[in-house]
Short mmCIF file of C-alpha atoms in Angstrom, two decimals:
data_model
loop_
_atom_site.label_atom_id
_atom_site.label_comp_id
_atom_site.label_asym_id
_atom_site.label_seq_id
_atom_site.Cartn_x
_atom_site.Cartn_y
_atom_site.Cartn_z
CA MET A 17 49.21 44.34 74.22
CA SER A 18 46.03 42.57 73.12
CA ILE A 19 45.86 39.93 70.43
CA LYS A 20 42.67 39.75 68.34
CA ARG A 21 41.68 36.36 67.08
CA HIS A 22 39.51 36.20 63.90
CA ALA A 23 37.17 33.21 63.61
CA ILE A 24 37.75 31.22 60.40
CA ARG A 25 34.40 30.28 58.78
CA ALA A 26 34.27 26.88 57.01
CA PHE A 27 31.65 24.74 55.26
CA THR A 28 29.69 22.46 57.44
CA LEU A 29 29.21 18.80 56.66
CA LEU A 30 25.58 19.39 55.67
CA GLU A 31 26.56 22.05 53.14
CA VAL A 32 29.15 19.76 51.58
CA LEU A 33 26.63 16.95 51.24
CA LEU A 34 24.05 19.24 49.68
CA THR A 35 26.59 20.58 47.20
CA LEU A 36 27.63 17.09 46.17
CA ALA A 37 24.00 16.05 45.75
CA MET A 38 23.25 19.06 43.59
CA SER A 39 26.35 18.35 41.48
CA VAL A 40 25.23 14.77 40.91
CA VAL A 41 21.74 15.93 39.90
CA LEU A 42 23.19 18.57 37.56
CA MET A 43 25.55 16.07 35.90
CA GLY A 44 22.64 13.65 35.49
CA LEU A 45 20.55 16.30 33.78
CA ILE A 46 23.42 17.22 31.49
CA GLY A 47 24.00 13.55 30.61
CA THR A 48 20.30 13.04 29.88
CA ALA A 49 20.28 16.09 27.63
CA PHE A 50 23.32 14.82 25.71
CA GLN A 51 21.76 11.36 25.37
CA PHE A 52 18.46 12.81 24.13
CA TYR A 53 20.36 14.96 21.65
CA ALA A 54 22.39 11.96 20.43
CA VAL A 55 19.28 9.79 20.00
CA ASP A 56 17.46 12.59 18.18
CA MET A 57 20.39 13.13 15.85
CA ASN A 58 20.62 9.39 15.23
CA VAL A 59 16.93 9.22 14.36
CA ARG A 60 17.26 12.18 12.01
CA ASN A 61 20.31 10.61 10.38
CA MET A 62 18.49 7.31 9.88
CA ASP A 63 15.50 9.18 8.48
CA ILE A 64 17.67 10.89 5.88
CA GLN A 65 19.42 7.64 5.00
CA GLN A 66 16.11 5.83 4.56
CA THR A 67 14.78 8.61 2.34
CA GLN A 68 17.88 8.51 0.14
CA LEU A 69 17.78 4.71 -0.01
CA ALA A 70 14.08 4.72 -0.92
CA ALA A 71 14.69 7.30 -3.66
CA ALA A 72 17.54 5.24 -5.15
CA VAL A 73 15.53 1.99 -5.05
CA MET A 74 12.45 3.66 -6.55
CA GLN A 75 14.55 5.14 -9.34
CA MET A 76 16.02 1.72 -10.14
CA ILE A 77 12.60 0.08 -10.21
CA GLU A 78 11.22 2.93 -12.34
CA ASP A 79 14.03 2.57 -14.88
CA ASP A 80 13.34 -1.15 -15.17
CA LEU A 81 9.57 -0.72 -15.45
CA ARG A 82 9.85 1.97 -18.13
CA ALA A 83 12.06 -0.38 -20.18
CA THR A 84 9.55 -3.25 -20.00
CA LEU A 85 8.94 -4.80 -23.40
CA HIS A 86 5.76 -6.47 -24.61
CA ALA A 87 5.82 -8.00 -28.08
CA GLU A 88 2.57 -7.82 -30.00
CA PRO A 89 1.72 -10.92 -32.05
CA ALA A 90 2.50 -10.44 -35.72
CA ASP A 91 -0.47 -10.05 -38.04
CA MET A 92 0.11 -12.63 -40.76
CA SER A 93 -3.25 -12.22 -42.50
CA GLY A 94 -1.72 -10.18 -45.32
CA LEU A 95 0.97 -12.80 -45.92
CA GLU A 96 -1.63 -15.54 -45.88
CA GLU A 97 -3.74 -13.74 -48.48
CA LEU A 98 -0.70 -13.06 -50.62
CA LEU A 99 0.45 -16.68 -50.54
CA SER A 100 -3.03 -18.01 -51.15
CA ALA A 101 -3.44 -15.68 -54.13
CA SER A 102 -0.04 -16.61 -55.52
CA LEU A 103 -0.87 -20.30 -55.24
CA GLY A 104 -4.03 -19.80 -57.31
CA GLY A 105 -6.85 -19.89 -54.77
CA GLU A 106 -10.24 -19.91 -56.51
CA ASP A 107 -12.22 -17.87 -54.00
CA GLU A 108 -11.62 -16.00 -50.77
CA GLU A 109 -13.18 -18.65 -48.56
CA ALA A 110 -11.13 -21.40 -50.06
CA GLY A 111 -8.06 -19.22 -49.74
CA GLN A 112 -8.73 -18.58 -46.09
CA GLY A 113 -9.52 -22.21 -45.39
CA GLY A 114 -6.34 -23.44 -47.03
CA SER A 115 -4.07 -20.68 -45.79
CA GLU A 116 -2.36 -22.89 -43.24
CA GLU A 117 -1.84 -25.61 -45.83
CA ASP A 118 -0.47 -23.05 -48.28
CA LEU A 119 1.94 -21.71 -45.67
CA SER A 120 3.13 -25.19 -44.80
CA ALA A 121 3.53 -25.96 -48.47
CA ALA A 122 5.59 -22.81 -48.84
CA GLY A 123 7.84 -23.95 -46.00
CA ILE A 124 6.64 -21.36 -43.48
CA SER A 125 5.62 -22.57 -40.03
CA MET A 126 3.15 -20.41 -38.11
CA GLU A 127 3.42 -22.40 -34.89
CA GLU A 128 5.39 -20.90 -32.03
CA GLU A 129 7.12 -22.83 -29.35
CA SER A 130 4.74 -22.82 -26.39
CA ILE A 131 6.13 -22.14 -22.96
CA GLU A 132 4.05 -23.21 -20.04
CA SER A 133 3.06 -20.11 -18.07
CA ILE A 134 1.91 -19.94 -14.48
CA GLU A 135 -0.96 -18.17 -12.79
CA THR A 136 -0.27 -15.01 -10.86
CA THR A 137 -2.03 -16.42 -7.81
CA THR A 138 0.67 -19.06 -7.50
CA LEU A 139 3.56 -16.77 -8.46
CA ASP A 140 6.61 -17.40 -6.30
CA LEU A 141 9.74 -15.85 -7.73
CA THR A 142 11.86 -17.50 -5.05
CA SER A 143 11.14 -20.80 -6.77
CA GLY A 144 12.16 -19.37 -10.12
CA VAL A 145 9.34 -20.81 -12.23
CA ALA A 146 7.65 -17.63 -13.47
CA VAL A 147 7.92 -17.91 -17.26
CA LEU A 148 5.82 -15.95 -19.73
CA GLN A 149 5.00 -17.17 -23.22
CA THR A 150 5.92 -13.79 -24.67
CA PRO A 151 8.07 -11.07 -23.10
CA GLY A 152 6.05 -8.93 -20.77
CA LEU A 153 5.20 -8.47 -17.10
CA ILE A 154 3.90 -10.83 -14.46
CA GLY A 155 3.44 -10.08 -10.80
CA ASN A 156 1.28 -10.21 -7.74
CA GLN A 157 1.03 -8.00 -4.67
CA TYR A 158 4.46 -8.86 -3.27
CA GLN A 159 6.56 -9.96 -6.28
CA ILE A 160 7.08 -8.79 -9.83
CA GLN A 161 8.98 -10.06 -12.85
CA LEU A 162 9.40 -8.21 -16.12
CA ASP A 163 11.21 -8.58 -19.41
CA LEU A 164 13.02 -5.42 -20.42
CA SER A 165 14.94 -4.34 -23.47
CA ARG A 166 18.23 -2.59 -22.75
CA LEU A 167 21.62 -2.56 -24.43
CA PRO A 168 24.25 -4.53 -22.47
CA ARG A 169 26.92 -2.59 -20.61
CA LEU A 170 30.65 -3.11 -20.93
CA GLU A 171 31.01 -4.64 -17.45
CA GLU A 172 28.64 -7.43 -18.45
CA TYR A 173 31.23 -8.70 -20.90
CA VAL A 174 33.87 -8.62 -18.15
CA SER A 175 31.68 -10.69 -15.81
CA MET A 176 31.63 -13.50 -18.38
CA LEU A 177 35.36 -14.04 -17.76
CA ASP A 178 34.86 -14.38 -13.99
CA GLU A 179 34.93 -18.10 -13.23
CA THR A 180 34.54 -17.69 -9.46
CA THR A 181 30.87 -16.68 -9.52
CA ALA A 182 28.30 -19.21 -8.32
CA ASP A 183 25.41 -17.64 -10.25
CA LEU A 184 23.97 -18.93 -13.47
CA GLN A 185 26.04 -18.28 -16.54
CA ASP A 186 24.59 -15.00 -17.77
CA VAL A 187 25.36 -13.62 -21.20
CA PRO A 188 25.19 -10.03 -22.45
CA SER A 189 21.80 -9.61 -24.05
CA ASP A 190 19.35 -6.86 -24.94
CA LEU A 191 16.46 -8.88 -23.47
CA LYS A 192 16.72 -9.36 -19.71
CA THR A 193 14.35 -10.86 -17.17
CA VAL A 194 14.36 -8.77 -13.98
CA ALA A 195 12.59 -9.80 -10.77
CA TYR A 196 12.01 -7.96 -7.50
CA TYR A 197 11.00 -9.62 -4.24
CA VAL A 198 11.79 -9.47 -0.53
CA GLN A 199 13.81 -12.32 0.91
CA SER A 200 12.84 -13.35 4.44
CA ASP A 201 15.35 -13.25 7.29
CA ASP A 202 15.10 -16.99 7.95
CA SER A 203 15.46 -18.04 4.32
CA THR A 204 17.92 -20.76 3.36
CA GLY A 205 19.47 -21.28 -0.03
CA GLY A 206 18.72 -17.77 -1.18
CA VAL A 207 20.78 -14.77 -2.23
CA ILE A 208 23.87 -14.20 -0.09
CA ASP A 209 24.65 -10.76 1.27
CA SER A 210 27.84 -9.66 -0.47
CA LEU A 211 28.72 -7.23 2.35
CA ALA A 212 28.48 -10.01 4.95
CA GLU A 213 31.23 -11.89 3.11
CA LEU A 214 33.63 -9.02 3.89
CA ASP A 215 33.12 -9.47 7.64
CA PRO A 216 35.53 -12.16 8.94
CA ASP A 217 33.42 -12.64 12.08
CA ALA A 218 30.16 -13.17 10.19
CA THR A 219 28.83 -16.70 10.58
CA ASP A 220 25.51 -16.26 8.76
CA LEU A 221 25.76 -14.82 5.26
CA MET A 222 22.01 -15.01 4.68
CA SER A 223 19.91 -11.97 5.49
CA GLY A 224 16.55 -10.63 4.47
CA GLY A 225 15.88 -7.64 2.28
CA LEU A 226 14.99 -6.53 -1.23
CA VAL A 227 16.44 -8.79 -3.94
CA ARG A 228 16.88 -7.85 -7.60
CA ARG A 229 17.56 -10.67 -10.04
CA SER A 230 18.63 -9.75 -13.56
CA LEU A 231 19.29 -12.58 -15.98
CA ASP A 232 19.11 -13.22 -19.69
CA ARG A 233 15.59 -14.31 -20.64
CA ALA A 234 16.83 -17.37 -22.51
CA ALA A 235 18.90 -18.42 -19.50
CA THR A 236 15.91 -17.86 -17.19
CA VAL A 237 13.62 -19.96 -19.37
CA GLU A 238 16.21 -22.73 -19.61
CA ALA A 239 16.79 -22.77 -15.84
CA ALA A 240 13.04 -22.90 -15.15
CA THR A 241 12.30 -25.61 -17.71
CA MET A 242 15.36 -27.73 -16.87
CA GLY A 243 14.68 -27.64 -13.12
CA ASN A 244 17.79 -25.69 -12.14
CA ILE A 245 15.84 -23.93 -9.40
CA SER A 246 18.42 -24.06 -6.61
CA THR A 247 21.01 -22.14 -8.62
CA LEU A 248 18.36 -19.72 -9.84
CA ASN A 249 17.36 -18.96 -6.24
CA GLN A 250 20.96 -17.98 -5.44
CA THR A 251 21.21 -15.65 -8.44
CA GLY A 252 20.65 -11.98 -7.81
CA ASP A 253 21.74 -9.04 -5.70
CA LEU A 254 20.60 -8.17 -2.20
CA LEU A 255 19.95 -4.46 -2.68
CA ALA A 256 18.68 -3.28 0.68
CA PRO A 257 18.42 -5.36 3.87
CA GLU A 258 16.64 -2.36 5.42
CA ILE A 259 13.55 -3.00 3.27
CA LYS A 260 11.27 -5.42 5.10
CA SER A 261 8.37 -5.55 2.65
CA ILE A 262 7.39 -4.45 -0.85
CA GLU A 263 3.98 -4.22 -2.51
CA PHE A 264 2.86 -3.70 -6.10
CA SER A 265 -0.44 -2.53 -7.61
CA TYR A 266 -1.31 -2.52 -11.31
CA TRP A 267 -3.53 0.09 -12.98
CA ASP A 268 -5.68 -1.23 -15.84
CA GLY A 269 -7.28 2.12 -16.66
CA LEU A 270 -10.23 1.76 -14.27
CA THR A 271 -9.10 0.10 -11.04
CA TRP A 272 -5.96 -1.02 -9.27
CA GLN A 273 -5.29 -4.74 -9.59
CA VAL A 274 -3.20 -6.81 -7.17
CA GLU A 275 -2.23 -9.35 -9.85
CA TRP A 276 -1.15 -9.01 -13.44
CA SER A 277 0.01 -11.23 -16.27
CA SER A 278 0.62 -9.89 -19.76
CA ASP A 279 -0.21 -13.32 -21.17
CA GLU A 280 -3.69 -13.21 -19.63
CA PHE A 281 -4.53 -9.52 -20.15
CA GLY A 282 -2.71 -9.25 -23.46
CA GLU A 283 -1.15 -5.91 -22.54
CA LEU A 284 1.04 -4.26 -19.96
CA PRO A 285 -0.55 -2.30 -17.10
CA LEU A 286 -0.83 1.42 -17.72
CA ALA A 287 0.93 2.15 -14.43
CA VAL A 288 2.47 0.30 -11.50
CA GLN A 289 2.39 1.55 -7.94
CA VAL A 290 5.33 0.51 -5.78
CA ARG A 291 5.35 0.65 -1.99
CA ILE A 292 8.34 -0.23 0.15
CA TYR A 293 8.32 -0.55 3.92
CA MET A 294 11.21 0.04 6.30
CA VAL A 295 11.40 0.09 10.09
CA ASP A 296 10.53 3.45 11.59
CA PRO A 297 13.81 5.18 12.64
CA ALA A 298 12.33 6.18 15.99
CA LEU A 299 11.58 2.53 16.84
CA ALA A 300 14.84 1.26 15.35
CA ALA A 301 16.81 3.58 17.65
CA THR A 302 15.02 2.41 20.80
CA GLU A 303 14.06 -1.22 20.16
CA ASP A 304 16.41 -4.17 20.43
CA ALA A 305 17.80 -5.53 17.17
CA ASN A 306 16.18 -8.90 17.86
CA MET A 307 12.78 -7.26 18.30
CA ILE A 308 12.84 -5.33 15.02
CA SER A 309 11.99 -8.39 12.92
CA SER A 310 8.87 -9.01 15.01
CA LEU A 311 7.46 -5.49 14.58
CA GLY A 312 4.12 -5.20 12.83
CA PRO A 313 3.13 -3.15 9.76
CA ASP A 314 2.03 -0.26 11.96
CA SER A 315 5.63 0.29 13.02
CA MET A 316 6.89 0.47 9.43
CA ARG A 317 7.63 3.55 7.40
CA ALA A 318 6.13 3.45 3.90
CA PHE A 319 7.38 5.01 0.66
CA SER A 320 5.11 5.03 -2.39
CA HIS A 321 5.74 5.79 -6.06
CA ILE A 322 3.67 5.39 -9.24
CA VAL A 323 5.43 4.55 -12.51
CA ARG A 324 3.82 4.91 -15.92
CA LEU A 325 4.77 2.32 -18.53
CA PRO A 326 5.37 3.89 -21.98
CA MET A 327 4.77 0.62 -23.86
CA ALA A 328 1.34 0.05 -22.26
CA VAL A 329 -1.91 0.61 -24.15
CA PRO A 330 -5.47 0.60 -22.79
CA ILE A 331 -7.16 -2.77 -22.72
CA GLU A 332 -10.16 -2.99 -25.03
CA THR A 333 -13.19 -4.45 -23.30
CA GLU A 334 -16.18 -6.18 -24.87
CA GLU A 335 -18.37 -3.12 -24.26
CA GLU A 336 -15.96 -0.91 -26.20
CA ASP A 337 -15.95 -3.45 -29.06
CA ASP A 338 -19.75 -3.46 -29.16
CA LEU A 339 -19.89 0.35 -29.19
CA SER A 340 -17.31 0.54 -31.97
CA GLU A 341 -19.21 -1.98 -34.07
CA ALA A 342 -22.41 0.00 -33.51
CA GLY A 343 -20.66 3.14 -34.74
CA LEU A 344 -20.98 5.03 -31.44
#
């Protein structure tokens, strides 16, 4: 009786090593694919968030710009003629020459309280000294301040009862002074990030970003003239720390200007172009957080929007006046 023995075939050591090596390579490829997919989804998510944030900020700035108010000086020539005629002026020249005396005799003062205005070249809204003689708009390439007319909301009356706020005492008013500027990351004594206060581990409550300051015009003028600059610098809301820069351009009907003052030009700009810059999502997902602040303008993502001001009228130049006088 013969016994047949069957040889049992097994894996050799070389085959086991090759299989393990191929498994490691395959798992590495799968991990790289998952990481690439996660980074791509993160970039797309940040792109959508930045677009939504830019749209919301642009809409807020547009609403404020469209509500900008510019008061035209009152034409008192008719009242002067009426008062001079009622006081028995002999001729028109004498009536015009003595119009101011007649008005003062009638108890009417034509003098307005003058407020010292500043040049747009030296405009620095972080110092809180931008004051216009009449409500209007003043701004340069990186900062803007405007006086707008809007009915106060109900929550503004509630904020008056809050005694814990460190801001200036604001009052509900239909004439507000609104300013937009970007606060630097290393600023001190500026607007505090309200969200950072909710983090118990946060040691630095100051952060950079777009700041919106809305305050009653009378309170703004008083703070600027009385030297209450430190409190004025801390008044406002940090809207978006993601915004690293903002630029404004002002359309006068012919060219884009980088500076504007309604006291100097006499009118509001016909349109304002707003550009905001945020870090490119692709770089933000790969670069270190400490390196983001040192990135140049080429690495920023720009959003642009043009807002037309309804209260603006074209500025009359000397050439147009000469043509109108010539009857052309």
